[in-house]
Short mmCIF file of C-alpha atoms in Angstrom, two decimals:
data_model
loop_
_atom_site.label_atom_id
_atom_site.label_comp_id
_atom_site.label_asym_id
_atom_site.label_seq_id
_atom_site.Cartn_x
_atom_site.Cartn_y
_atom_site.Cartn_z
CA MET G 1 6.13 -4.44 -18.87
CA ASN G 2 3.34 -2.98 -16.92
CA VAL G 3 5.21 -0.48 -13.71
CA GLY G 4 3.52 0.76 -10.91
CA ILE G 5 5.25 3.33 -8.56
CA MET G 6 3.54 4.19 -5.35
CA GLN G 7 4.57 5.78 -1.48
CA PRO G 8 4.54 2.93 0.83
CA TYR G 9 1.39 2.91 2.99
CA PHE G 10 0.95 1.01 6.41
CA PHE G 11 -1.17 -1.64 5.67
CA PRO G 12 -3.19 0.19 2.80
CA TYR G 13 -6.81 -0.40 1.33
CA ILE G 14 -7.16 -2.91 -1.12
CA GLY G 15 -7.34 -0.49 -4.07
CA TYR G 16 -3.54 -0.42 -3.25
CA PHE G 17 -2.91 -4.01 -3.70
CA GLN G 18 -5.17 -4.17 -7.07
CA LEU G 19 -2.97 -1.64 -8.59
CA ILE G 20 0.02 -4.26 -7.18
CA HIS G 21 -1.54 -7.26 -9.09
CA ALA G 22 -2.05 -5.12 -12.23
CA VAL G 23 1.53 -4.62 -12.71
CA ASP G 24 4.82 -6.78 -13.65
CA THR G 25 6.98 -4.70 -11.19
CA PHE G 26 5.99 -2.24 -8.38
CA VAL G 27 8.33 0.62 -7.41
CA VAL G 28 7.87 1.50 -3.26
CA TYR G 29 8.55 5.09 -3.61
CA ASP G 30 10.58 5.75 -0.40
CA ASP G 31 12.79 8.36 -1.75
CA VAL G 32 10.03 11.08 -1.53
CA HIS G 33 9.31 13.46 0.89
CA PHE G 34 7.14 12.47 4.20
CA ILE G 35 3.71 13.28 4.14
CA LYS G 36 1.93 14.01 7.59
CA LYS G 37 -1.27 13.70 6.73
CA GLY G 38 -1.31 10.92 4.15
CA TRP G 39 -1.29 7.00 4.70
CA ILE G 40 2.24 6.61 5.30
CA HIS G 41 2.30 5.90 8.92
CA ARG G 42 -1.51 5.58 9.45
CA ASN G 43 -4.72 3.51 8.48
CA ARG G 44 -8.30 2.37 10.19
CA VAL G 45 -9.16 -1.27 11.33
CA LEU G 46 -12.67 -2.20 12.59
CA ILE G 47 -13.44 -2.34 16.34
CA ASP G 48 -16.85 -3.10 17.31
CA GLY G 49 -18.48 -1.96 13.93
CA ASN G 50 -16.47 1.48 13.90
CA PRO G 51 -13.19 2.74 11.91
CA HIS G 52 -10.28 3.03 14.62
CA PRO G 53 -6.63 4.59 13.80
CA PHE G 54 -4.15 2.31 13.59
CA THR G 55 -0.80 3.90 13.27
CA LEU G 56 2.95 3.33 12.91
CA SER G 57 4.97 5.23 15.33
CA ILE G 58 7.82 7.28 13.74
CA GLN G 59 10.94 9.23 15.12
CA LYS G 60 11.28 12.78 14.28
CA MET G 61 8.46 12.86 11.89
CA SER G 62 9.26 15.58 9.02
CA GLN G 63 7.55 16.62 6.20
CA ASN G 64 11.49 18.08 4.95
CA ARG G 65 12.99 14.73 5.09
CA LEU G 66 12.34 11.51 2.74
CA ILE G 67 10.29 8.47 3.94
CA CYS G 68 13.34 6.41 3.41
CA ASP G 69 15.12 8.72 5.98
CA HIS G 70 12.82 8.01 8.83
CA GLU G 71 12.81 5.51 11.60
CA ARG G 72 10.55 3.57 13.65
CA ALA G 73 9.86 4.72 17.76
CA GLN G 74 9.89 2.47 20.10
CA PRO G 75 9.75 -0.72 17.81
CA ASP G 76 9.36 -3.39 19.98
CA GLU G 77 7.04 -1.92 22.55
CA ILE G 78 4.77 -0.43 19.70
CA ALA G 79 4.51 -3.79 18.09
CA GLU G 80 3.48 -5.47 20.63
CA GLN G 81 0.45 -3.04 21.69
CA GLN G 82 -0.63 -3.11 17.87
CA LEU G 83 -1.02 -6.66 18.30
CA LYS G 84 -2.98 -6.38 21.15
CA LEU G 85 -4.96 -3.72 19.24
CA LEU G 86 -5.51 -6.79 16.61
CA ARG G 87 -6.33 -9.21 18.49
CA HIS G 88 -8.82 -7.33 19.92
CA ALA G 89 -10.68 -6.05 17.21
CA TYR G 90 -10.57 -9.29 15.32
CA HIS G 91 -10.34 -12.70 17.70
CA LYS G 92 -13.52 -13.60 16.83
CA ALA G 93 -13.17 -12.91 12.59
CA PRO G 94 -13.34 -15.86 10.26
CA GLN G 95 -10.02 -15.94 9.13
CA PHE G 96 -8.18 -14.38 12.02
CA GLU G 97 -6.34 -18.19 12.62
CA HIS G 98 -4.80 -17.79 9.26
CA VAL G 99 -4.20 -14.16 9.48
CA PHE G 100 -3.06 -13.20 12.68
CA PRO G 101 0.51 -15.05 12.30
CA LEU G 102 1.05 -13.30 8.80
CA LEU G 103 0.36 -9.96 11.02
CA GLU G 104 2.71 -10.98 14.04
CA ARG G 105 5.47 -11.50 11.41
CA VAL G 106 5.48 -8.41 9.81
CA ILE G 107 4.61 -5.84 12.99
CA ARG G 108 7.26 -7.97 14.61
CA HIS G 109 9.97 -7.43 11.89
CA PRO G 110 13.19 -5.71 13.34
CA GLU G 111 13.98 -3.09 10.08
CA ARG G 112 13.82 0.28 11.73
CA ASN G 113 13.64 2.06 8.58
CA VAL G 114 10.10 3.35 7.57
CA GLY G 115 10.61 2.84 4.09
CA LYS G 116 11.88 -0.78 4.10
CA TYR G 117 9.85 -1.34 6.85
CA LEU G 118 6.63 -0.59 5.22
CA ALA G 119 7.92 -2.35 1.74
CA ASN G 120 8.34 -5.36 3.84
CA GLY G 121 5.13 -5.76 5.03
CA ILE G 122 3.52 -4.51 1.85
CA GLU G 123 5.10 -7.55 -0.12
CA GLU G 124 4.70 -10.46 2.51
CA VAL G 125 0.83 -9.63 2.23
CA ALA G 126 0.89 -9.32 -1.47
CA ARG G 127 2.56 -12.77 -1.17
CA TYR G 128 0.15 -14.02 1.44
CA LEU G 129 -2.74 -13.05 -1.12
CA GLY G 130 -0.79 -14.79 -4.05
CA ILE G 131 0.43 -12.18 -6.02
CA SER G 132 3.98 -12.50 -7.75
CA THR G 133 4.69 -8.79 -8.45
CA THR G 134 8.54 -8.10 -8.62
CA PHE G 135 9.06 -5.29 -5.79
CA ILE G 136 11.68 -2.38 -5.58
CA LEU G 137 12.46 0.44 -3.73
CA SER G 138 12.85 3.85 -5.69
CA SER G 139 15.54 4.55 -3.23
CA GLU G 140 17.65 1.31 -4.42
CA LEU G 141 16.76 1.87 -8.05
CA ASN G 142 18.83 5.31 -8.48
CA ALA G 143 16.58 6.81 -11.21
CA GLY G 144 15.96 10.46 -12.06
CA PHE G 145 16.88 11.90 -8.41
CA GLY G 146 16.83 15.14 -8.28
CA LEU G 147 13.97 15.50 -10.88
CA LYS G 148 10.36 16.38 -9.95
CA GLY G 149 7.02 15.19 -10.76
CA GLN G 150 6.05 12.86 -13.90
CA ALA G 151 9.59 13.86 -15.41
CA ARG G 152 11.32 11.35 -12.42
CA ILE G 153 8.34 8.81 -12.97
CA ILE G 154 9.24 8.70 -16.57
CA LYS G 155 12.74 8.19 -16.13
CA MET G 156 12.18 5.42 -13.14
CA CYS G 157 9.96 3.64 -16.25
CA GLU G 158 12.53 3.91 -18.80
CA GLN G 159 15.12 2.56 -16.52
CA LEU G 160 12.83 -0.51 -15.79
CA ARG G 161 12.02 -0.51 -19.68
CA ALA G 162 8.51 -0.13 -19.00
CA THR G 163 6.12 -0.36 -21.89
CA HIS G 164 2.76 0.74 -19.70
CA TYR G 165 2.46 3.10 -16.39
CA VAL G 166 -0.34 2.11 -13.82
CA ASN G 167 -1.06 4.86 -11.45
CA ALA G 168 -3.84 5.24 -8.85
CA ILE G 169 -7.12 7.00 -9.86
CA ASN G 170 -6.30 9.79 -8.04
CA GLY G 171 -3.00 11.03 -9.74
CA MET G 172 -5.33 11.76 -13.51
CA CYS G 173 -4.63 15.22 -12.76
CA LEU G 174 -0.85 14.55 -12.29
CA TYR G 175 0.18 13.18 -15.71
CA ASP G 176 -0.01 13.99 -19.06
CA ALA G 177 -0.84 11.43 -21.69
CA ASP G 178 0.74 13.07 -24.30
CA VAL G 179 4.31 13.45 -22.23
CA PHE G 180 4.09 9.64 -21.91
CA GLU G 181 3.16 8.70 -25.31
CA GLN G 182 6.61 10.69 -26.38
CA ALA G 183 7.90 8.35 -23.87
CA ARG G 184 7.01 5.30 -25.93
CA ILE G 185 5.07 4.53 -22.53
CA ASP G 186 1.48 3.96 -22.31
CA LEU G 187 -0.38 5.72 -19.31
CA SER G 188 -3.55 4.00 -17.44
CA PHE G 189 -5.32 4.96 -14.12
CA ILE G 190 -6.63 2.13 -12.27
CA LYS G 191 -10.30 2.64 -11.14
CA THR G 192 -11.62 0.25 -8.43
CA ASP G 193 -15.01 -1.41 -8.42
CA SER G 194 -17.10 -0.92 -5.16
CA ILE G 195 -16.21 -3.69 -3.07
CA THR G 196 -18.43 -5.20 0.11
CA TYR G 197 -17.93 -8.11 1.87
CA ASP G 198 -18.92 -9.24 5.37
CA GLN G 199 -17.78 -7.93 8.73
CA GLY G 200 -20.46 -9.64 10.89
CA PRO G 201 -23.25 -7.78 12.37
CA TYR G 202 -21.81 -4.30 11.19
CA THR G 203 -23.05 -1.79 8.90
CA PHE G 204 -20.35 -1.97 6.08
CA GLN G 205 -17.44 0.28 6.74
CA PRO G 206 -15.48 0.66 3.21
CA ASN G 207 -11.75 1.59 2.27
CA LEU G 208 -10.36 0.27 5.95
CA SER G 209 -6.55 -1.13 5.86
CA ILE G 210 -6.42 -4.66 3.82
CA ILE G 211 -6.20 -6.27 7.49
CA ASP G 212 -10.08 -5.75 7.84
CA VAL G 213 -10.69 -7.36 4.24
CA MET G 214 -8.03 -10.17 5.28
CA MET G 215 -9.83 -10.93 8.76
CA HIS G 216 -13.14 -11.53 6.78
CA CYS G 217 -12.64 -13.11 3.75
CA SER G 218 -11.04 -15.98 2.27
CA LYS G 219 -7.78 -15.92 -0.04
CA PRO G 220 -10.31 -16.99 -3.18
CA GLU G 221 -12.30 -14.10 -2.39
CA ILE G 222 -9.83 -11.50 -2.14
CA GLN G 223 -8.38 -13.15 -5.24
CA PHE G 224 -11.57 -12.27 -6.97
CA MET G 225 -11.94 -8.44 -5.42
CA LEU G 226 -8.14 -8.02 -6.74
CA GLU G 227 -9.70 -8.25 -10.27
CA ARG G 228 -12.31 -5.90 -9.93
CA TYR G 229 -10.87 -2.96 -11.74
CA ALA G 230 -10.73 -1.15 -15.13
CA LEU G 231 -7.67 0.53 -16.36
CA VAL G 232 -8.83 4.03 -17.57
CA SER G 233 -6.99 6.84 -19.50
CA ASN G 234 -7.06 10.25 -18.43
CA ARG G 235 -8.24 11.04 -22.05
CA GLN G 236 -11.31 9.44 -21.23
CA VAL G 237 -14.30 10.55 -19.55
CA THR G 238 -14.85 8.83 -16.65
#
């Protein structure tokens, strides 16, 4: 069984969904420390041809607490502000009528816990894109808590009976293929192809939120993009 494990991000870019698509079970890693400068609570959308910040407001944000120990701030008020911004940004986009109801449902979801709220949004988008991967919260898996780094990843994989662990390409320096081999788990990293699509009359802006991809591309087009990656080893020259 193929397993992926990643922190939850706020409407992440398409490479995140390629990872979900590549595995049978995806663990939303919500019981690790919050990273303020990461993508947990922020992303970018396209407004008038330029990347524009799109953020999730969080109460008492702290890198000394776990993601799952945080709550959203002013959820109803902020949700309406976010939807207003997205309507302004994408009301002329070709897929707006199909995608905006999904975004309304995700953004207005009443869950206040940040980990669960983000996990719900990721799963909702994945289902919209036709991805059937199973989702699990690491805080509910209860495997290897107290361990760090790859030791905990391996413990979670063992509990899930994984035979293959797939991680994002930027994790290549964090994991040792020999250690995974000793645990009888194959180790691969997902290397995304260069992906472009029509963003209207503007110069293409890469690596925006999946929202931008969904607004400009049909489901079949995105499903084709989800296959545009290679699995590589950190024993290979990339």
